[in-house]
């Protein structure tokens, strides 16, 4: 009998506990135990409570987001760049020798960044005829063009060699320095800039930054003929005046021609060590960069201490030194790719592609249509990317902007009306 009573008591107790577990929470009362049959739900509630407790004391970690800072950065040229076709962008990579025939047709068809004018473009002409011709080129180009010339003075004078433009040719840097020291370069540069600007020319491929004190050197006659420090001061003075006059400047021939032969006719290898370049040849280039030079022209010399396999103009290593060690942010351009010094390293049709891969922004070319098509094909087949092309074109457009040839959408301090937007004698 007692066993039956005990059994009934246990059954009743279990029923009461079960009813209490399910009914008491309805009235807001919870029990500190979990029934075995609902252990899973209890664990979920316990884990949720623990998670809530942790989140109240430890800040919840934000979900990781990709770093898009680079992609969000905009460039003032991008608005213009976005309106350009790939073909137009590729055209802007070329600073070409002005064709003898149908130069306007080439302008309309291939849209080069600019024309380089040589003696043949001034021979038998007048100031008015040159002005009119250049104006015609500018009117035929949707993006105003760079109009360049080599007017160094001395042995390289494309314009002043003809009396229609100046009574006598501009003197060489050596002659000017001998007559009146560094002061001579202020008024000489100002007169050059005035003459060229009057004709519609906006870039002078000068000054020559090469250091040479030996009359036997190929480049000697075109240099100051003094040591590195004096040459650096000459370059600084000349570039400063060109910047003041709004004339585009080009430092040449990086990384320094030195005591070497003529790259127009042969492969030339410079065996000097890197320290010599850093303590001598680089000094004029550094001075020009500090003075605000717009562009640097790279030679076809093989500089063994930088790259023993490729000419400087096709060497990524040489361009890295110019960008990283010398800190140059402007336009880098090649010497004319038609010169014999690079014939052993590339076929004419792919020279421009290699030049762009090396880091050049502009290509001086005497065979524009062939090299233009080679670059275009390289983008089509994936050898070059359009983003690479864009990077170089931005620098070219920046140069044109600095010269007042184009206006960016975000220009607020200069009215478009104030801007000029109407814009091989193997020389360089």
JSON list of N, CA and C in Angstrom, two decimals, residues 256-302:
[
{"chain": "A", "resi": 256, "resn": "UNK", "atom": "N", "xyz": [71.93, 61.27, -69.01]},
{"chain": "A", "resi": 256, "resn": "UNK", "atom": "CA", "xyz": [73.15, 62.03, -69.23]},
{"chain": "A", "resi": 256, "resn": "UNK", "atom": "C", "xyz": [73.97, 61.39, -70.33]},
{"chain": "A", "resi": 257, "resn": "UNK", "atom": "N", "xyz": [74.29, 62.18, -71.35]},
{"chain": "A", "resi": 257, "resn": "UNK", "atom": "CA", "xyz": [74.95, 61.61, -72.53]},
{"chain": "A", "resi": 257, "resn": "UNK", "atom": "C", "xyz": [76.42, 61.27, -72.28]},
{"chain": "A", "resi": 258, "resn": "UNK", "atom": "N", "xyz": [77.08, 62.12, -71.51]},
{"chain": "A", "resi": 258, "resn": "UNK", "atom": "CA", "xyz": [78.46, 61.83, -71.15]},
{"chain": "A", "resi": 258, "resn": "UNK", "atom": "C", "xyz": [79.41, 61.79, -72.34]},
{"chain": "A", "resi": 259, "resn": "UNK", "atom": "N", "xyz": [80.54, 61.14, -72.18]},
{"chain": "A", "resi": 259, "resn": "UNK", "atom": "CA", "xyz": [81.58, 61.09, -73.22]},
{"chain": "A", "resi": 259, "resn": "UNK", "atom": "C", "xyz": [81.34, 59.96, -74.22]},
{"chain": "A", "resi": 260, "resn": "UNK", "atom": "N", "xyz": [80.19, 60.01, -74.88]},
{"chain": "A", "resi": 260, "resn": "UNK", "atom": "CA", "xyz": [79.80, 58.89, -75.73]},
{"chain": "A", "resi": 260, "resn": "UNK", "atom": "C", "xyz": [79.54, 59.31, -77.18]},
{"chain": "A", "resi": 261, "resn": "UNK", "atom": "N", "xyz": [79.37, 58.29, -78.03]},
{"chain": "A", "resi": 261, "resn": "UNK", "atom": "CA", "xyz": [79.17, 58.52, -79.45]},
{"chain": "A", "resi": 261, "resn": "UNK", "atom": "C", "xyz": [77.73, 58.82, -79.82]},
{"chain": "A", "resi": 262, "resn": "UNK", "atom": "N", "xyz": [77.45, 58.84, -81.11]},
{"chain": "A", "resi": 262, "resn": "UNK", "atom": "CA", "xyz": [76.18, 59.28, -81.66]},
{"chain": "A", "resi": 262, "resn": "UNK", "atom": "C", "xyz": [75.18, 58.13, -81.77]},
{"chain": "A", "resi": 263, "resn": "UNK", "atom": "N", "xyz": [74.10, 58.20, -81.00]},
{"chain": "A", "resi": 263, "resn": "UNK", "atom": "CA", "xyz": [73.09, 57.14, -81.03]},
{"chain": "A", "resi": 263, "resn": "UNK", "atom": "C", "xyz": [72.21, 57.20, -82.26]},
{"chain": "A", "resi": 264, "resn": "UNK", "atom": "N", "xyz": [72.33, 58.27, -83.05]},
{"chain": "A", "resi": 264, "resn": "UNK", "atom": "CA", "xyz": [71.58, 58.30, -84.29]},
{"chain": "A", "resi": 264, "resn": "UNK", "atom": "C", "xyz": [72.09, 57.22, -85.26]},
{"chain": "A", "resi": 265, "resn": "UNK", "atom": "N", "xyz": [73.33, 56.83, -85.09]},
{"chain": "A", "resi": 265, "resn": "UNK", "atom": "CA", "xyz": [73.96, 55.97, -86.09]},
{"chain": "A", "resi": 265, "resn": "UNK", "atom": "C", "xyz": [74.42, 54.62, -85.57]},
{"chain": "A", "resi": 266, "resn": "UNK", "atom": "N", "xyz": [74.45, 54.43, -84.25]},
{"chain": "A", "resi": 266, "resn": "UNK", "atom": "CA", "xyz": [75.00, 53.18, -83.73]},
{"chain": "A", "resi": 266, "resn": "UNK", "atom": "C", "xyz": [74.56, 52.93, -82.30]},
{"chain": "A", "resi": 267, "resn": "UNK", "atom": "N", "xyz": [74.74, 51.70, -81.87]},
{"chain": "A", "resi": 267, "resn": "UNK", "atom": "CA", "xyz": [74.50, 51.36, -80.47]},
{"chain": "A", "resi": 267, "resn": "UNK", "atom": "C", "xyz": [75.66, 51.89, -79.64]},
{"chain": "A", "resi": 268, "resn": "UNK", "atom": "N", "xyz": [75.32, 52.57, -78.55]},
{"chain": "A", "resi": 268, "resn": "UNK", "atom": "CA", "xyz": [76.34, 53.18, -77.69]},
{"chain": "A", "resi": 268, "resn": "UNK", "atom": "C", "xyz": [76.14, 52.67, -76.27]},
{"chain": "A", "resi": 269, "resn": "UNK", "atom": "N", "xyz": [77.21, 52.18, -75.65]},
{"chain": "A", "resi": 269, "resn": "UNK", "atom": "CA", "xyz": [77.15, 51.66, -74.29]},
{"chain": "A", "resi": 269, "resn": "UNK", "atom": "C", "xyz": [78.01, 52.52, -73.38]},
{"chain": "A", "resi": 270, "resn": "UNK", "atom": "N", "xyz": [77.40, 53.00, -72.30]},
{"chain": "A", "resi": 270, "resn": "UNK", "atom": "CA", "xyz": [78.13, 53.79, -71.31]},
{"chain": "A", "resi": 270, "resn": "UNK", "atom": "C", "xyz": [78.50, 52.88, -70.14]},
{"chain": "A", "resi": 271, "resn": "UNK", "atom": "N", "xyz": [79.79, 52.76, -69.85]},
{"chain": "A", "resi": 271, "resn": "UNK", "atom": "CA", "xyz": [80.26, 51.83, -68.81]},
{"chain": "A", "resi": 271, "resn": "UNK", "atom": "C", "xyz": [80.52, 52.52, -67.48]},
{"chain": "A", "resi": 272, "resn": "UNK", "atom": "N", "xyz": [80.18, 53.77, -67.35]},
{"chain": "A", "resi": 272, "resn": "UNK", "atom": "CA", "xyz": [80.45, 54.47, -66.09]},
{"chain": "A", "resi": 272, "resn": "UNK", "atom": "C", "xyz": [79.59, 53.91, -64.95]},
{"chain": "A", "resi": 273, "resn": "UNK", "atom": "N", "xyz": [80.05, 54.12, -63.70]},
{"chain": "A", "resi": 273, "resn": "UNK", "atom": "CA", "xyz": [79.32, 53.57, -62.56]},
{"chain": "A", "resi": 273, "resn": "UNK", "atom": "C", "xyz": [78.19, 54.51, -62.13]},
{"chain": "A", "resi": 274, "resn": "UNK", "atom": "N", "xyz": [77.29, 53.97, -61.33]},
{"chain": "A", "resi": 274, "resn": "UNK", "atom": "CA", "xyz": [76.10, 54.70, -60.91]},
{"chain": "A", "resi": 274, "resn": "UNK", "atom": "C", "xyz": [76.45, 55.91, -60.06]},
{"chain": "A", "resi": 275, "resn": "UNK", "atom": "N", "xyz": [77.48, 55.82, -59.26]},
{"chain": "A", "resi": 275, "resn": "UNK", "atom": "CA", "xyz": [77.87, 56.94, -58.41]},
{"chain": "A", "resi": 275, "resn": "UNK", "atom": "C", "xyz": [78.28, 58.14, -59.26]},
{"chain": "A", "resi": 276, "resn": "UNK", "atom": "N", "xyz": [78.90, 57.91, -60.39]},
{"chain": "A", "resi": 276, "resn": "UNK", "atom": "CA", "xyz": [79.27, 59.01, -61.28]},
{"chain": "A", "resi": 276, "resn": "UNK", "atom": "C", "xyz": [78.02, 59.74, -61.76]},
{"chain": "A", "resi": 277, "resn": "UNK", "atom": "N", "xyz": [77.00, 58.99, -62.08]},
{"chain": "A", "resi": 277, "resn": "UNK", "atom": "CA", "xyz": [75.74, 59.62, -62.50]},
{"chain": "A", "resi": 277, "resn": "UNK", "atom": "C", "xyz": [75.14, 60.43, -61.36]},
{"chain": "A", "resi": 278, "resn": "UNK", "atom": "N", "xyz": [75.16, 59.86, -60.16]},
{"chain": "A", "resi": 278, "resn": "UNK", "atom": "CA", "xyz": [74.52, 60.54, -59.03]},
{"chain": "A", "resi": 278, "resn": "UNK", "atom": "C", "xyz": [75.25, 61.82, -58.63]},
{"chain": "A", "resi": 279, "resn": "UNK", "atom": "N", "xyz": [76.56, 61.84, -58.77]},
{"chain": "A", "resi": 279, "resn": "UNK", "atom": "CA", "xyz": [77.33, 63.02, -58.34]},
{"chain": "A", "resi": 279, "resn": "UNK", "atom": "C", "xyz": [77.58, 64.02, -59.47]},
{"chain": "A", "resi": 280, "resn": "UNK", "atom": "N", "xyz": [77.32, 63.61, -60.71]},
{"chain": "A", "resi": 280, "resn": "UNK", "atom": "CA", "xyz": [77.57, 64.51, -61.84]},
{"chain": "A", "resi": 280, "resn": "UNK", "atom": "C", "xyz": [76.36, 64.62, -62.76]},
{"chain": "A", "resi": 281, "resn": "UNK", "atom": "N", "xyz": [76.08, 63.59, -63.54]},
{"chain": "A", "resi": 281, "resn": "UNK", "atom": "CA", "xyz": [75.08, 63.68, -64.61]},
{"chain": "A", "resi": 281, "resn": "UNK", "atom": "C", "xyz": [73.67, 64.00, -64.12]},
{"chain": "A", "resi": 282, "resn": "UNK", "atom": "N", "xyz": [73.29, 63.50, -62.94]},
{"chain": "A", "resi": 282, "resn": "UNK", "atom": "CA", "xyz": [71.95, 63.74, -62.44]},
{"chain": "A", "resi": 282, "resn": "UNK", "atom": "C", "xyz": [71.73, 65.19, -61.98]},
{"chain": "A", "resi": 283, "resn": "UNK", "atom": "N", "xyz": [72.80, 65.90, -61.63]},
{"chain": "A", "resi": 283, "resn": "UNK", "atom": "CA", "xyz": [72.64, 67.22, -61.01]},
{"chain": "A", "resi": 283, "resn": "UNK", "atom": "C", "xyz": [71.86, 68.20, -61.88]},
{"chain": "A", "resi": 284, "resn": "UNK", "atom": "N", "xyz": [72.16, 68.34, -63.17]},
{"chain": "A", "resi": 284, "resn": "UNK", "atom": "CA", "xyz": [71.37, 69.26, -64.00]},
{"chain": "A", "resi": 284, "resn": "UNK", "atom": "C", "xyz": [69.90, 68.85, -64.12]},
{"chain": "A", "resi": 285, "resn": "UNK", "atom": "N", "xyz": [69.65, 67.56, -64.18]},
{"chain": "A", "resi": 285, "resn": "UNK", "atom": "CA", "xyz": [68.27, 67.10, -64.27]},
{"chain": "A", "resi": 285, "resn": "UNK", "atom": "C", "xyz": [67.53, 67.40, -62.97]},
{"chain": "A", "resi": 286, "resn": "UNK", "atom": "N", "xyz": [68.18, 67.18, -61.85]},
{"chain": "A", "resi": 286, "resn": "UNK", "atom": "CA", "xyz": [67.55, 67.50, -60.56]},
{"chain": "A", "resi": 286, "resn": "UNK", "atom": "C", "xyz": [67.25, 68.99, -60.46]},
{"chain": "A", "resi": 287, "resn": "UNK", "atom": "N", "xyz": [68.17, 69.82, -60.94]},
{"chain": "A", "resi": 287, "resn": "UNK", "atom": "CA", "xyz": [67.96, 71.27, -60.91]},
{"chain": "A", "resi": 287, "resn": "UNK", "atom": "C", "xyz": [66.77, 71.66, -61.78]},
{"chain": "A", "resi": 288, "resn": "UNK", "atom": "N", "xyz": [66.68, 71.05, -62.96]},
{"chain": "A", "resi": 288, "resn": "UNK", "atom": "CA", "xyz": [65.56, 71.34, -63.85]},
{"chain": "A", "resi": 288, "resn": "UNK", "atom": "C", "xyz": [64.24, 70.89, -63.29]},
{"chain": "A", "resi": 289, "resn": "UNK", "atom": "N", "xyz": [64.21, 69.74, -62.66]},
{"chain": "A", "resi": 289, "resn": "UNK", "atom": "CA", "xyz": [62.98, 69.23, -62.04]},
{"chain": "A", "resi": 289, "resn": "UNK", "atom": "C", "xyz": [62.54, 70.16, -60.92]},
{"chain": "A", "resi": 290, "resn": "UNK", "atom": "N", "xyz": [63.49, 70.59, -60.09]},
{"chain": "A", "resi": 290, "resn": "UNK", "atom": "CA", "xyz": [63.16, 71.51, -59.00]},
{"chain": "A", "resi": 290, "resn": "UNK", "atom": "C", "xyz": [62.64, 72.85, -59.52]},
{"chain": "A", "resi": 291, "resn": "UNK", "atom": "N", "xyz": [63.11, 73.26, -60.70]},
{"chain": "A", "resi": 291, "resn": "UNK", "atom": "CA", "xyz": [62.68, 74.53, -61.29]},
{"chain": "A", "resi": 291, "resn": "UNK", "atom": "C", "xyz": [61.33, 74.41, -61.98]},
{"chain": "A", "resi": 292, "resn": "UNK", "atom": "N", "xyz": [60.79, 73.19, -62.07]},
{"chain": "A", "resi": 292, "resn": "UNK", "atom": "CA", "xyz": [59.46, 73.02, -62.64]},
{"chain": "A", "resi": 292, "resn": "UNK", "atom": "C", "xyz": [59.41, 72.50, -64.05]},
{"chain": "A", "resi": 293, "resn": "UNK", "atom": "N", "xyz": [60.44, 71.80, -64.50]},
{"chain": "A", "resi": 293, "resn": "UNK", "atom": "CA", "xyz": [60.45, 71.28, -65.87]},
{"chain": "A", "resi": 293, "resn": "UNK", "atom": "C", "xyz": [59.23, 70.40, -66.13]},
{"chain": "A", "resi": 294, "resn": "UNK", "atom": "N", "xyz": [58.69, 70.53, -67.34]},
{"chain": "A", "resi": 294, "resn": "UNK", "atom": "CA", "xyz": [57.48, 69.81, -67.71]},
{"chain": "A", "resi": 294, "resn": "UNK", "atom": "C", "xyz": [57.74, 68.37, -68.13]},
{"chain": "A", "resi": 295, "resn": "UNK", "atom": "N", "xyz": [58.89, 68.15, -68.80]},
{"chain": "A", "resi": 295, "resn": "UNK", "atom": "CA", "xyz": [59.13, 66.85, -69.40]},
{"chain": "A", "resi": 295, "resn": "UNK", "atom": "C", "xyz": [60.61, 66.51, -69.37]},
{"chain": "A", "resi": 296, "resn": "UNK", "atom": "N", "xyz": [60.89, 65.21, -69.45]},
{"chain": "A", "resi": 296, "resn": "UNK", "atom": "CA", "xyz": [62.26, 64.71, -69.52]},
{"chain": "A", "resi": 296, "resn": "UNK", "atom": "C", "xyz": [62.34, 63.74, -70.69]},
{"chain": "A", "resi": 297, "resn": "UNK", "atom": "N", "xyz": [63.31, 63.96, -71.56]},
{"chain": "A", "resi": 297, "resn": "UNK", "atom": "CA", "xyz": [63.54, 63.08, -72.71]},
{"chain": "A", "resi": 297, "resn": "UNK", "atom": "C", "xyz": [64.63, 62.08, -72.37]},
{"chain": "A", "resi": 298, "resn": "UNK", "atom": "N", "xyz": [64.37, 60.80, -72.65]},
{"chain": "A", "resi": 298, "resn": "UNK", "atom": "CA", "xyz": [65.30, 59.72, -72.33]},
{"chain": "A", "resi": 298, "resn": "UNK", "atom": "C", "xyz": [66.04, 59.29, -73.60]},
{"chain": "A", "resi": 299, "resn": "UNK", "atom": "N", "xyz": [67.34, 59.13, -73.48]},
{"chain": "A", "resi": 299, "resn": "UNK", "atom": "CA", "xyz": [68.19, 58.80, -74.63]},
{"chain": "A", "resi": 299, "resn": "UNK", "atom": "C", "xyz": [68.14, 57.32, -74.96]},
{"chain": "A", "resi": 300, "resn": "UNK", "atom": "N", "xyz": [68.83, 56.96, -76.04]},
{"chain": "A", "resi": 300, "resn": "UNK", "atom": "CA", "xyz": [68.93, 55.57, -76.46]},
{"chain": "A", "resi": 300, "resn": "UNK", "atom": "C", "xyz": [70.24, 54.92, -76.03]},
{"chain": "A", "resi": 301, "resn": "UNK", "atom": "N", "xyz": [71.03, 55.59, -75.20]},
{"chain": "A", "resi": 301, "resn": "UNK", "atom": "CA", "xyz": [72.25, 54.99, -74.68]},
{"chain": "A", "resi": 301, "resn": "UNK", "atom": "C", "xyz": [71.93, 53.77, -73.83]},
{"chain": "A", "resi": 302, "resn": "UNK", "atom": "N", "xyz": [72.80, 52.77, -73.86]},
{"chain": "A", "resi": 302, "resn": "UNK", "atom": "CA", "xyz": [72.72, 51.67, -72.91]},
{"chain": "A", "resi": 302, "resn": "UNK", "atom": "C", "xyz": [73.57, 52.05, -71.71]}
]
